[in-house]
PDB file of C-alpha atoms in Angstrom:
ATOM      1  CA  MET Y  38       0.000   0.000   0.000  1.00 52.00           C
ATOM      2  CA  SER Y  39       1.367   3.448  -0.877  1.00 57.00           C
ATOM      3  CA  TYR Y  40       2.319   5.971   1.787  1.00 54.00           C
ATOM      4  CA  GLY Y  41      -0.562   8.296   0.808  1.00 53.00           C
ATOM      5  CA  ALA Y  42      -3.124   5.491   1.001  1.00 50.00           C
ATOM      6  CA  LYS Y  43      -1.794   4.456   4.412  1.00 51.00           C
ATOM      7  CA  GLN Y  44      -2.091   8.008   5.715  1.00 50.00           C
ATOM      8  CA  TYR Y  45      -5.618   8.345   4.334  1.00 49.00           C
ATOM      9  CA  ARG Y  46      -6.702   5.060   5.896  1.00 51.00           C
ATOM     10  CA  ARG Y  47      -5.072   6.050   9.167  1.00 52.00           C
ATOM     11  CA  SER Y  48      -7.036   9.299   9.298  1.00 53.00           C
ATOM     12  CA  GLU Y  49     -10.437   7.780   8.504  1.00 54.00           C
ATOM     13  CA  GLY Y  50     -12.866   8.360  11.336  1.00 58.00           C
ATOM     14  CA  GLY Y  51     -10.444  10.677  13.051  1.00 65.00           C
ATOM     15  CA  ALA Y  52     -11.941  13.932  11.839  1.00 83.00           C
ATOM     16  CA  LEU Y  53     -13.059  16.447  14.414  1.00 80.00           C
ATOM     17  CA  SER Y  54     -16.686  17.484  14.643  1.00 88.00           C
ATOM     18  CA  PRO Y  55     -17.445  21.098  13.712  1.00 84.00           C
ATOM     19  CA  ARG Y  56     -17.751  21.941  17.408  1.00 85.00           C
ATOM     20  CA  GLU Y  57     -14.387  20.359  18.179  1.00 92.00           C
ATOM     21  CA  THR Y  58     -12.833  22.220  15.252  1.00 92.00           C
ATOM     22  CA  GLU Y  59     -14.204  25.491  16.581  1.00 91.00           C
ATOM     23  CA  ALA Y  60     -13.036  24.709  20.122  1.00 95.00           C
ATOM     24  CA  ALA Y  61      -9.593  23.887  18.705  1.00 96.00           C
ATOM     25  CA  ALA Y  62      -9.533  27.253  16.915  1.00 95.00           C
ATOM     26  CA  PHE Y  63     -10.240  29.071  20.192  1.00 96.00           C
ATOM     27  CA  GLU Y  64      -7.543  26.971  21.917  1.00 97.00           C
ATOM     28  CA  PHE Y  65      -5.055  27.842  19.161  1.00 96.00           C
ATOM     29  CA  VAL Y  66      -5.765  31.554  19.565  1.00 96.00           C
ATOM     30  CA  ASN Y  67      -5.579  31.319  23.353  1.00 96.00           C
ATOM     31  CA  ARG Y  68      -2.181  29.618  23.229  1.00 95.00           C
ATOM     32  CA  MET Y  69      -0.960  32.461  21.040  1.00 94.00           C
ATOM     33  CA  LEU Y  70      -2.446  35.090  23.366  1.00 95.00           C
ATOM     34  CA  VAL Y  71      -0.986  33.525  26.513  1.00 94.00           C
ATOM     35  CA  HIS Y  72       2.473  33.002  25.007  1.00 88.00           C
ATOM     36  CA  GLY Y  73       2.524  36.223  23.013  1.00 72.00           C
ATOM     37  CA  GLY Y  74       5.230  37.995  25.006  1.00 76.00           C
ATOM     38  CA  ASP Y  75       7.064  38.984  21.842  1.00 85.00           C
ATOM     39  CA  PRO Y  76       5.355  42.023  20.265  1.00 88.00           C
ATOM     40  CA  SER Y  77       5.055  40.398  16.826  1.00 89.00           C
ATOM     41  CA  ILE Y  78       3.522  37.212  18.276  1.00 91.00           C
ATOM     42  CA  ARG Y  79       1.155  39.278  20.406  1.00 91.00           C
ATOM     43  CA  MET Y  80       0.038  41.287  17.371  1.00 94.00           C
ATOM     44  CA  ARG Y  81      -0.503  38.103  15.353  1.00 95.00           C
ATOM     45  CA  ALA Y  82      -2.449  36.522  18.234  1.00 95.00           C
ATOM     46  CA  LEU Y  83      -4.712  39.545  18.567  1.00 96.00           C
ATOM     47  CA  ALA Y  84      -5.284  39.609  14.809  1.00 97.00           C
ATOM     48  CA  LYS Y  85      -6.223  35.913  14.838  1.00 97.00           C
ATOM     49  CA  ASN Y  86      -8.567  36.474  17.770  1.00 97.00           C
ATOM     50  CA  GLN Y  87     -10.232  39.344  15.935  1.00 97.00           C
ATOM     51  CA  GLN Y  88     -10.493  37.170  12.808  1.00 97.00           C
ATOM     52  CA  LEU Y  89     -12.025  34.251  14.708  1.00 97.00           C
ATOM     53  CA  TRP Y  90     -14.647  36.410  16.390  1.00 97.00           C
ATOM     54  CA  SER Y  91     -15.403  38.221  13.117  1.00 97.00           C
ATOM     55  CA  MET Y  92     -16.080  34.875  11.462  1.00 95.00           C
ATOM     56  CA  LEU Y  93     -18.415  33.932  14.283  1.00 94.00           C
ATOM     57  CA  LEU Y  94     -20.238  37.263  13.985  1.00 96.00           C
ATOM     58  CA  LYS Y  95     -20.663  36.800  10.258  1.00 95.00           C
ATOM     59  CA  ASP Y  96     -22.280  33.421  10.761  1.00 91.00           C
ATOM     60  CA  VAL Y  97     -24.425  34.516  13.710  1.00 93.00           C
ATOM     61  CA  GLY Y  98     -25.835  37.260  11.487  1.00 94.00           C
ATOM     62  CA  ASN Y  99     -26.589  34.849   8.651  1.00 93.00           C
ATOM     63  CA  THR Y 100     -30.321  34.284   8.165  1.00 92.00           C
ATOM     64  CA  THR Y 101     -29.740  30.543   7.711  1.00 93.00           C
ATOM     65  CA  ASN Y 102     -28.184  30.217  11.182  1.00 92.00           C
ATOM     66  CA  SER Y 103     -30.549  28.020  13.190  1.00 92.00           C
ATOM     67  CA  LEU Y 104     -29.334  28.891  16.684  1.00 92.00           C
ATOM     68  CA  PRO Y 105     -31.966  30.280  19.066  1.00 95.00           C
ATOM     69  CA  GLU Y 106     -32.329  34.062  18.730  1.00 95.00           C
ATOM     70  CA  ILE Y 107     -31.283  34.717  22.349  1.00 96.00           C
ATOM     71  CA  LEU Y 108     -28.066  32.742  21.851  1.00 95.00           C
ATOM     72  CA  LYS Y 109     -27.315  34.557  18.593  1.00 95.00           C
ATOM     73  CA  SER Y 110     -27.905  37.871  20.359  1.00 96.00           C
ATOM     74  CA  ASP Y 111     -25.616  36.925  23.257  1.00 96.00           C
ATOM     75  CA  LEU Y 112     -22.896  35.674  20.906  1.00 96.00           C
ATOM     76  CA  ALA Y 113     -23.143  38.894  18.889  1.00 97.00           C
ATOM     77  CA  THR Y 114     -22.790  41.026  22.020  1.00 97.00           C
ATOM     78  CA  VAL Y 115     -19.730  39.119  23.224  1.00 97.00           C
ATOM     79  CA  GLY Y 116     -18.325  38.903  19.704  1.00 97.00           C
ATOM     80  CA  PHE Y 117     -18.509  42.650  19.060  1.00 98.00           C
ATOM     81  CA  TRP Y 118     -16.818  43.274  22.384  1.00 98.00           C
ATOM     82  CA  ALA Y 119     -14.067  40.721  21.630  1.00 98.00           C
ATOM     83  CA  VAL Y 120     -13.392  42.250  18.200  1.00 98.00           C
ATOM     84  CA  ARG Y 121     -13.165  45.778  19.661  1.00 97.00           C
ATOM     85  CA  ALA Y 122     -10.994  44.608  22.574  1.00 97.00           C
ATOM     86  CA  SER Y 123      -8.650  42.727  20.230  1.00 97.00           C
ATOM     87  CA  ILE Y 124      -8.214  45.758  18.002  1.00 96.00           C
ATOM     88  CA  ALA Y 125      -7.724  48.093  20.980  1.00 96.00           C
ATOM     89  CA  ALA Y 126      -5.079  45.771  22.476  1.00 95.00           C
ATOM     90  CA  MET Y 127      -3.162  45.924  19.193  1.00 94.00           C
ATOM     91  CA  GLY Y 128      -2.578  49.614  19.870  1.00 92.00           C
ATOM     92  CA  ASP Y 129      -1.295  49.367  23.423  1.00 90.00           C
ATOM     93  CA  ASN Y 130       0.063  46.933  25.968  1.00 84.00           C
ATOM     94  CA  ARG Y 131      -3.173  46.177  27.838  1.00 89.00           C
ATOM     95  CA  THR Y 132      -3.733  42.746  29.316  1.00 92.00           C
ATOM     96  CA  VAL Y 133      -5.439  40.053  27.269  1.00 95.00           C
ATOM     97  CA  GLU Y 134      -6.663  38.066  30.293  1.00 96.00           C
ATOM     98  CA  THR Y 135     -10.320  38.869  29.675  1.00 97.00           C
ATOM     99  CA  LEU Y 136     -10.072  37.840  26.014  1.00 97.00           C
ATOM    100  CA  VAL Y 137      -8.459  34.562  27.055  1.00 97.00           C
ATOM    101  CA  GLN Y 138     -11.206  33.913  29.632  1.00 98.00           C
ATOM    102  CA  ILE Y 139     -13.989  34.622  27.132  1.00 97.00           C
ATOM    103  CA  ASN Y 140     -12.350  32.233  24.683  1.00 97.00           C
ATOM    104  CA  GLU Y 141     -12.119  29.632  27.472  1.00 97.00           C
ATOM    105  CA  ASP Y 142     -15.843  30.063  28.073  1.00 96.00           C
ATOM    106  CA  MET Y 143     -16.489  29.495  24.361  1.00 95.00           C
ATOM    107  CA  ILE Y 144     -14.352  26.339  24.434  1.00 96.00           C
ATOM    108  CA  ALA Y 145     -16.278  25.022  27.431  1.00 96.00           C
ATOM    109  CA  GLY Y 146     -19.608  25.825  25.787  1.00 93.00           C
ATOM    110  CA  LEU Y 147     -18.653  24.172  22.528  1.00 91.00           C
ATOM    111  CA  ARG Y 148     -17.522  21.032  24.310  1.00 92.00           C
ATOM    112  CA  ALA Y 149     -20.444  20.907  26.756  1.00 89.00           C
ATOM    113  CA  HIS Y 150     -23.241  20.752  24.162  1.00 61.00           C
ATOM    114  CA  HIS Y 151     -23.750  17.193  22.926  1.00 54.00           C
ATOM    115  CA  ALA Y 152     -27.365  17.338  21.704  1.00 48.00           C
ATOM    116  CA  GLU Y 153     -26.361  17.781  18.063  1.00 49.00           C
ATOM    117  CA  PRO Y 154     -22.696  16.924  17.536  1.00 44.00           C
ATOM    118  CA  THR Y 155     -22.768  18.104  13.936  1.00 44.00           C
ATOM    119  CA  SER Y 156     -24.338  21.499  14.624  1.00 45.00           C
ATOM    120  CA  ALA Y 157     -22.041  24.433  15.166  1.00 47.00           C
ATOM    121  CA  PRO Y 158     -22.245  28.092  16.146  1.00 48.00           C
ATOM    122  CA  TRP Y 159     -21.117  28.976  12.670  1.00 47.00           C
ATOM    123  CA  ALA Y 160     -21.128  26.960   9.516  1.00 44.00           C
ATOM    124  CA  GLY Y 161     -18.190  28.537   7.746  1.00 48.00           C
ATOM    125  CA  GLY Y 162     -14.822  26.861   7.690  1.00 49.00           C
ATOM    126  CA  LEU Y 163     -12.001  28.202   9.795  1.00 52.00           C
ATOM    127  CA  ALA Y 164      -8.967  29.511   7.980  1.00 49.00           C
ATOM    128  CA  LEU Y 165      -6.731  30.469  10.854  1.00 52.00           C
ATOM    129  CA  ALA Y 166      -3.476  28.875   9.812  1.00 46.00           C
ATOM    130  CA  GLY Y 167      -0.654  31.157   8.897  1.00 46.00           C
TER     131      GLY Y 167
END
């Protein structure tokens, strides 16, 4: 069996659910925020956080999003705050602790909901690499 076929077979069934993918994206951003002591890493982490929350806001505002209206409203409120806070922190040296905690809350929420493992707060794919 070729190397490619072996790798494909090895990865079958190992894909993350959309919720796990989203939780992993928040974890990725949080690791960057927590370890972003270097100014360039910090700036990149804040940009990724802003990008992640912007993607969530875009999907929450989509008319095809089937989340309950109250949840969409709450996510929008938190999301707008997170985007503004990320951008503001790019301009100064303020702490990112609150952003990290909000992301932790999102991770916990994404992992706690098991009613529909294939449903997700936003349907769009995450393009956070790079």
